[in-house]
Coordinates of C-alpha atoms and ligand atoms in Angstrom, one line a residue:
M1341 CA 0.2 -0.2 -0.3
Q1342 CA 1.3 3.6 -0.7
Y1343 CA 1.1 5.7 2.2
I1344 CA 2.3 9.2 0.3
N1345 CA 1.2 10.8 -2.8
D1346 CA 4.0 12.0 -4.0
S1347 CA 5.8 10.2 -6.1
L1348 CA 9.2 11.7 -4.9
A1349 CA 10.4 11.8 -9.0
G1350 CA 13.9 13.3 -8.8
K1351 CA 14.8 13.2 -5.4
K1352 CA 17.4 10.7 -3.4
I1353 CA 16.9 8.8 -0.9
L1354 CA 19.7 7.1 1.6
I1355 CA 18.6 4.4 3.5
T1356 CA 21.9 3.1 6.3
G1357 CA 21.4 -0.4 7.5
G1358 CA 19.2 -1.0 4.2
A1359 CA 20.6 -4.7 4.1
G1360 CA 18.6 -5.6 7.7
F1361 CA 15.2 -6.2 8.3
I1362 CA 13.4 -3.4 8.3
G1363 CA 16.1 -1.1 5.7
S1364 CA 15.3 -3.4 3.1
N1365 CA 11.8 -3.4 3.7
L1366 CA 11.8 0.1 3.5
A1367 CA 14.1 -0.1 0.2
L1368 CA 11.8 -2.3 -1.9
Y1369 CA 8.5 0.0 -0.7
F1370 CA 10.3 3.0 -2.8
Q1371 CA 11.8 1.2 -5.6
K1372 CA 7.8 -0.3 -5.8
Y1373 CA 5.9 3.1 -4.9
H1374 CA 7.7 6.1 -6.0
Q1375 CA 10.5 7.1 -8.3
A1376 CA 13.1 8.5 -6.0
K1377 CA 16.8 6.9 -6.5
V1378 CA 17.2 5.3 -3.8
V1379 CA 21.1 4.1 -2.5
V1380 CA 21.4 1.3 0.5
F1381 CA 23.9 1.9 2.6
D1382 CA 25.4 -2.1 4.8
S1383 CA 28.3 -2.9 6.2
F1384 CA 26.9 -6.6 5.5
R1385 CA 27.5 -9.5 7.2
S1386 CA 31.3 -10.6 8.0
E1387 CA 32.7 -13.3 9.6
K1388 CA 32.8 -11.0 12.6
T1389 CA 31.4 -12.0 15.7
F1390 CA 30.2 -10.5 19.4
S1391 CA 31.6 -12.6 22.4
N1392 CA 28.0 -13.7 22.8
G1393 CA 28.7 -15.3 19.7
H1394 CA 26.1 -13.4 17.0
F1395 CA 27.0 -11.7 14.1
K1396 CA 28.6 -8.1 14.3
S1397 CA 26.3 -6.9 11.6
L1398 CA 23.1 -8.5 10.1
G1399 CA 22.1 -7.4 6.6
H1400 CA 21.9 -10.0 4.4
F1401 CA 22.1 -9.5 0.2
K1402 CA 19.5 -11.8 -0.3
N1403 CA 17.5 -9.4 1.9
L1404 CA 17.8 -7.1 -1.8
L1405 CA 17.6 -9.6 -4.7
D1406 CA 14.6 -7.7 -6.2
F1407 CA 16.3 -4.3 -5.4
K1408 CA 17.1 -2.2 -8.1
G1409 CA 19.0 0.8 -6.8
E1410 CA 22.4 1.6 -5.5
V1411 CA 24.3 -0.1 -3.1
I1412 CA 26.6 0.4 -1.1
V1413 CA 28.7 -1.9 1.4
G1414 CA 30.6 0.7 4.3
D1415 CA 30.2 0.8 7.8
I1416 CA 28.8 3.8 9.3
T1417 CA 31.8 4.1 12.3
K1418 CA 34.5 4.9 9.5
K1419 CA 34.3 8.4 8.3
E1420 CA 36.1 7.1 5.0
D1421 CA 32.8 5.1 4.3
L1422 CA 30.9 7.8 5.3
A1423 CA 32.2 10.2 2.8
R1424 CA 31.6 7.9 0.3
L1425 CA 27.9 9.2 0.6
E1426 CA 29.1 13.4 0.3
S1427 CA 28.4 13.7 -3.0
Y1428 CA 24.8 12.1 -3.4
G1429 CA 22.9 15.5 -1.7
F1430 CA 20.1 13.2 -0.6
D1431 CA 16.9 14.8 0.2
Y1432 CA 15.8 11.7 2.8
I1433 CA 17.5 9.7 4.8
F1434 CA 16.3 6.7 6.8
H1435 CA 19.0 5.7 9.3
Q1436 CA 18.3 2.0 10.2
A1437 CA 21.5 0.8 10.3
A1438 CA 22.7 0.3 14.2
I1439 CA 24.2 -3.0 16.5
S1440 CA 20.7 -4.0 16.8
D1441 CA 21.1 -6.8 18.9
T1442 CA 20.2 -6.3 22.2
T1443 CA 22.3 -8.7 24.0
V1444 CA 25.4 -7.0 22.8
M1445 CA 26.7 -6.1 26.6
D1446 CA 30.3 -4.7 24.9
Q1447 CA 29.3 -0.5 25.5
E1448 CA 32.3 0.8 23.7
A1449 CA 31.2 -0.8 20.2
V1450 CA 27.5 -0.2 21.1
L1451 CA 27.8 3.4 22.0
R1452 CA 30.2 4.1 19.3
A1453 CA 28.3 2.7 16.2
N1454 CA 24.8 3.6 17.7
V1455 CA 25.6 7.5 18.7
N1456 CA 29.0 8.7 17.2
A1457 CA 27.9 7.4 13.7
F1458 CA 24.3 8.8 14.3
K1459 CA 26.4 12.4 14.9
D1460 CA 28.3 12.0 11.7
L1461 CA 24.8 11.5 9.5
L1462 CA 23.1 14.0 11.5
D1463 CA 25.9 16.3 10.3
L1464 CA 25.2 15.1 6.7
S1465 CA 21.6 15.4 6.9
V1466 CA 22.6 19.7 8.1
R1467 CA 24.7 19.9 5.1
T1468 CA 22.5 19.0 2.4
N1469 CA 19.1 19.8 3.9
A1470 CA 18.3 16.4 4.3
V1471 CA 15.3 15.5 6.1
M1472 CA 16.4 12.7 9.0
I1473 CA 14.4 9.9 10.0
Y1474 CA 16.1 7.6 12.3
A1475 CA 15.5 4.3 14.1
S1476 CA 15.1 4.3 18.1
S1477 CA 13.4 1.8 20.0
A1478 CA 10.7 0.9 22.9
G1479 CA 14.4 -0.3 25.2
V1480 CA 14.8 3.3 25.8
Y1481 CA 12.0 2.6 28.4
G1482 CA 13.4 -0.4 30.1
N1483 CA 10.9 -1.7 32.5
S1484 CA 9.4 1.4 33.1
P1485 CA 5.5 0.9 33.4
A1486 CA 3.0 0.5 30.6
P1487 CA 1.8 2.4 28.4
N1488 CA 5.2 3.3 27.2
S1489 CA 4.4 8.0 26.9
I1490 CA 7.1 9.9 24.8
G1491 CA 8.8 11.8 27.8
S1492 CA 8.2 9.6 30.7
G1493 CA 9.8 6.3 32.0
E1494 CA 12.9 6.5 29.8
I1495 CA 15.0 4.5 32.2
P1496 CA 17.2 1.7 29.7
E1497 CA 18.1 -1.1 31.2
N1498 CA 21.1 -2.0 28.6
V1499 CA 23.5 -0.1 27.0
Y1500 CA 21.3 -0.7 23.6
G1501 CA 18.6 1.0 25.1
F1502 CA 20.8 3.7 26.8
S1503 CA 22.2 4.2 22.5
K1504 CA 18.6 4.7 21.4
L1505 CA 18.1 7.4 24.5
M1506 CA 20.8 9.3 24.2
M1507 CA 20.2 9.8 20.0
D1508 CA 17.0 11.0 21.1
N1509 CA 18.4 13.2 22.9
L1510 CA 21.2 14.2 20.3
M1511 CA 18.2 14.5 18.1
Q1512 CA 16.4 17.6 20.0
K1513 CA 20.0 19.3 20.5
Y1514 CA 20.3 19.5 16.8
L1515 CA 16.9 20.4 16.2
A1516 CA 17.7 23.3 19.0
C1517 CA 20.5 24.3 16.7
Y1518 CA 18.7 23.9 13.3
P1519 CA 14.9 24.5 13.5
N1520 CA 14.3 24.1 9.9
L1521 CA 15.4 21.0 10.1
T1522 CA 13.4 18.1 9.9
I1523 CA 14.1 15.2 12.3
V1524 CA 11.6 12.6 12.9
G1525 CA 12.9 9.3 15.4
L1526 CA 11.0 6.3 15.9
R1527 CA 10.5 4.1 18.7
Y1528 CA 10.1 0.9 17.2
F1529 CA 8.0 -1.3 19.8
N1530 CA 8.3 -5.5 18.8
V1531 CA 8.8 -5.7 15.5
Y1532 CA 7.7 -9.1 12.9
G1533 CA 7.4 -9.8 9.7
E1534 CA 9.1 -10.9 6.3
K1535 CA 12.9 -10.3 5.9
E1536 CA 13.7 -10.8 9.2
V1537 CA 15.1 -14.4 9.5
Y1538 CA 18.9 -13.5 8.8
K1539 CA 18.5 -12.0 12.0
G1540 CA 18.6 -15.4 13.6
K1541 CA 18.6 -15.4 17.1
T1542 CA 18.0 -12.2 17.5
A1543 CA 15.0 -12.3 15.7
S1544 CA 11.4 -12.1 16.7
M1545 CA 9.4 -14.3 19.2
I1546 CA 6.6 -15.0 16.0
L1547 CA 9.3 -16.3 13.7
Q1548 CA 11.1 -18.8 16.2
L1549 CA 8.1 -20.3 18.0
G1550 CA 6.3 -20.7 14.4
L1551 CA 9.6 -22.0 13.5
Q1552 CA 9.2 -24.4 17.0
A1553 CA 5.6 -25.5 15.8
L1554 CA 6.2 -26.4 12.4
S1555 CA 9.5 -28.6 13.2
S1556 CA 8.3 -30.0 16.5
K1557 CA 4.9 -29.2 17.4
K1558 CA 5.7 -28.4 20.4
V1559 CA 6.8 -24.9 21.7
R1560 CA 9.1 -23.1 24.7
L1561 CA 7.4 -20.2 26.7
F1562 CA 8.0 -18.7 29.8
K1563 CA 6.3 -18.9 32.3
M1564 CA 2.8 -19.0 32.4
G1565 CA 3.1 -17.1 28.7
E1566 CA 1.5 -13.8 30.0
Q1567 CA 4.5 -11.3 29.2
K1568 CA 2.5 -8.6 27.2
R1569 CA 4.7 -7.2 24.4
D1570 CA 3.3 -4.3 21.9
F1571 CA 3.9 -6.9 18.4
V1572 CA 4.2 -4.5 15.3
Y1573 CA 3.7 -5.9 11.9
I1574 CA 6.6 -4.7 9.4
E1575 CA 4.0 -3.0 7.0
D1576 CA 3.3 -0.7 9.4
V1577 CA 6.5 0.0 10.5
I1578 CA 7.0 1.1 7.2
Q1579 CA 3.8 3.6 7.4
A1580 CA 4.9 5.3 9.9
N1581 CA 8.9 5.7 8.6
V1582 CA 7.1 6.9 4.9
K1583 CA 4.4 9.1 7.0
A1584 CA 7.2 10.9 8.6
M1585 CA 8.3 12.2 5.2
E1586 CA 5.6 14.5 6.1
S1587 CA 5.6 15.4 9.5
K1588 CA 3.7 17.6 10.9
K1589 CA 6.7 18.1 13.8
S1590 CA 10.0 17.1 14.2
G1591 CA 10.0 14.7 17.4
V1592 CA 9.9 11.6 18.8
Y1593 CA 7.2 9.1 18.2
N1594 CA 6.5 5.6 19.6
V1595 CA 5.8 3.0 16.6
G1596 CA 3.7 0.0 18.3
S1597 CA 0.4 -1.7 17.2
G1598 CA -1.1 0.2 20.8
M1599 CA -1.6 -3.1 21.9
A1600 CA -0.2 -5.1 24.2
R1601 CA -0.7 -9.0 23.7
S1602 CA 0.8 -12.1 25.5
Y1603 CA 2.9 -15.0 24.2
N1604 CA 0.2 -16.7 24.3
A1605 CA -1.9 -14.6 22.7
I1606 CA 1.0 -15.7 19.7
V1607 CA 0.5 -19.2 20.6
E1608 CA -3.1 -19.0 20.1
C1609 CA -2.7 -17.2 16.7
L1610 CA -0.5 -19.7 15.4
K1611 CA -2.5 -22.7 16.5
T1612 CA -5.4 -20.7 14.1
D1613 CA -3.4 -21.9 11.3
L1614 CA -0.6 -24.4 11.9
G1615 CA -3.2 -27.0 14.2
D1616 CA -2.5 -27.5 18.1
F1617 CA 0.3 -28.3 19.3
A1618 CA 2.2 -28.1 22.6
V1619 CA 3.7 -25.6 24.8
E1620 CA 6.2 -26.1 27.8
Y1621 CA 6.6 -23.7 30.1
I1622 CA 9.9 -23.1 31.5
D1623 CA 11.8 -20.9 34.6
N1624 CA 12.8 -17.8 33.2
P1625 CA 16.6 -17.6 33.8
Y1626 CA 16.8 -14.1 32.8
S1627 CA 16.5 -11.2 36.1
F1628 CA 15.5 -8.4 34.0
F1629 CA 12.5 -9.8 31.6
Q1630 CA 10.1 -7.1 30.5
E1631 CA 6.7 -8.0 31.8
H1632 CA 4.2 -5.3 29.7
T1633 CA 5.1 -2.8 27.3
E1634 CA 2.6 -1.1 25.1
A1635 CA 2.9 1.8 23.1
N1636 CA 1.4 5.1 23.6
I1637 CA 0.6 5.6 19.7
V1638 CA -1.5 9.4 20.3
L1639 CA 1.7 11.5 19.5
T1640 CA 2.3 9.5 16.4
K1641 CA -1.5 9.2 14.8
E1642 CA -1.7 13.1 15.7
F1643 CA 1.2 14.0 14.0
L1644 CA 2.6 11.3 11.5
G1645 CA -0.5 10.3 10.5
Y1646 CA -0.2 6.9 12.0
T1647 CA -2.7 4.2 12.0
P1648 CA -2.4 0.7 12.4
R1649 CA -3.8 -1.2 10.5
F1650 CA -2.2 -5.1 11.4
S1651 CA -3.9 -7.0 14.4
L1652 CA -1.4 -9.4 15.9
E1653 CA -4.0 -11.8 14.1
V1654 CA -3.9 -10.3 10.5
G1655 CA -0.1 -10.1 10.4
I1656 CA 0.7 -13.2 11.7
K1657 CA -1.9 -14.9 9.3
K1658 CA 0.2 -12.8 6.4
Y1659 CA 3.5 -13.5 7.7
L1660 CA 2.6 -17.5 8.1
G1661 CA 3.5 -17.7 4.4
E1662 CA 6.8 -16.9 4.7
I1663 CA 7.2 -18.5 7.6
K1664 CA 6.1 -21.8 6.7
A1665 CA 8.5 -21.4 3.3
I1666 CA 11.8 -21.3 5.8
H1667 CA 10.9 -24.1 7.8
A1668 CA 10.0 -26.3 4.4
S1669 CA 13.8 -24.8 2.8
G1670 CA 15.8 -25.7 5.8
L1671 CA 17.2 -21.7 6.4
W1672 CA 16.5 -21.0 9.6
D1673 CA 19.3 -24.4 10.6
E1674 CA 21.8 -22.9 8.3
V1675 CA 20.8 -19.2 9.3
V1676 CA 21.6 -20.1 13.4
T1677 CA 24.4 -22.6 13.1
L1678 CA 26.3 -20.6 10.8
Ligands
NAD2653 N1 13.4 -5.1 14.8 C1 12.9 -4.5 15.8 O1 12.3 -5.4 16.8 C2 13.3 -3.3 16.4 C3 12.9 -2.8 18.0 C4 13.4 -1.4 18.0 C5 14.4 -1.0 17.2 N2 14.6 -1.2 16.2 C6 16.0 -0.5 15.0 O2 15.3 -0.5 14.3 C7 17.0 -0.6 13.4 C8 16.5 -1.3 12.1 O3 16.5 -2.7 12.7 P1 16.7 -4.2 12.5 O4 15.3 -5.2 13.1 O5 16.1 -4.5 10.9 O6 17.7 -4.7 12.5 P2 18.8 -5.3 11.7 O7 20.1 -6.4 12.2 O8 18.4 -6.9 10.7 O9 19.2 -4.3 10.8 C9 20.5 -3.5 10.9 C10 21.1 -3.2 9.7 O10 22.5 -2.3 9.8 C11 23.6 -2.9 9.6 N3 24.9 -2.2 10.0 C12 25.1 -2.6 11.2 N4 25.8 -1.8 11.5 C13 26.6 -1.9 10.9 C14 27.6 -0.9 10.8 N5 28.6 -0.9 11.8 N6 27.7 -0.4 9.2 C15 26.8 -0.5 8.8 N7 26.3 -0.6 8.6 C16 25.4 -1.6 10.0 C17 23.4 -4.1 9.7 O11 24.3 -5.0 8.6 C18 22.0 -4.6 9.2 O12 21.4 -4.8 7.9 C19 18.4 -0.6 13.9 O13 18.4 0.9 14.3 C20 17.2 -1.3 15.2 O14 18.1 -1.1 16.6 C21 14.4 -2.6 15.2

């Protein structure tokens, strides 16, 4: 579905992290519905891993097989790589590149990639007067009580959430210095949907539970599965990004479905299509585990014109075709054992 009327003919769009889950969906959205020139900038997957065994960057060329725009391989933490972007004169920057893995404990690496690089990209947007739309996160709310609203309970519990809060603070400083610049931060909640498979173990619980159900007719949940999250389908996240291009007001906005749903509810949605399967409830080994997140989206509706279109039921139903194909191809085992 096309979210804004502007054809964007003659416009230049940069998508950092464009080989990742959300970035690649965004790149293919613009290719399908608009005439802008789209450039993807991403470090792509290398063999480098963090101490938790996960890949340092999760972008994958297969997310971009249908992409006809330009691809630049580069690292946002390297000034010489960012220098490649200087001559384009971008009109819009969608900044998705980040260490997106919330379990990475290397504070230096997370803050360098997520905060320092954002400052360099903000400077680029100042120089070319580009609209900057960047990915923040519900991680900024830590374990604060839901519903989560902009400006309250911003107490991150890990360095990832802290890095996103620092990005949001930096954005406010730039807005104070450059009031004519448009900068929109989007605090995504739990995003799920097509093209997330290459995130492996950091992919959504919807993908992971769907694959467990398909392969072993049993899923495992932390007791008693009633922890609630705001799960938001990828198409709604794309909608928020695209509508942010015509935002009535710079600032930071929550992007969720606006409804908290439990892990048990995911199981019920999966059973509707896959038939019955067993649920094993296991002890939760994590002392810190969010019990309840829910995006307050009043401001997102008012200033971005955002209206989520996918309930958990409808989102999962739409996504199940890809989940079944991933299962049938054996791709998941390949991704997680690499
Ligand atoms: N998926 C979610 O549920 C969710 C929730 C909240 C926030 N976010 C944020 O949304 C953005 C996109 O997330 P995603 O789910 O698509 O994750 P992703 O890991 O699939 O995408 C991130 C992309 O950035 C690239 N990248 C990482 N480090 C880089 C570097 N130094 N230089 C260049 N490219 C680099 C990766 O290769 C990858 O393609 C991230 O900023 C993430 O923190 C995602």
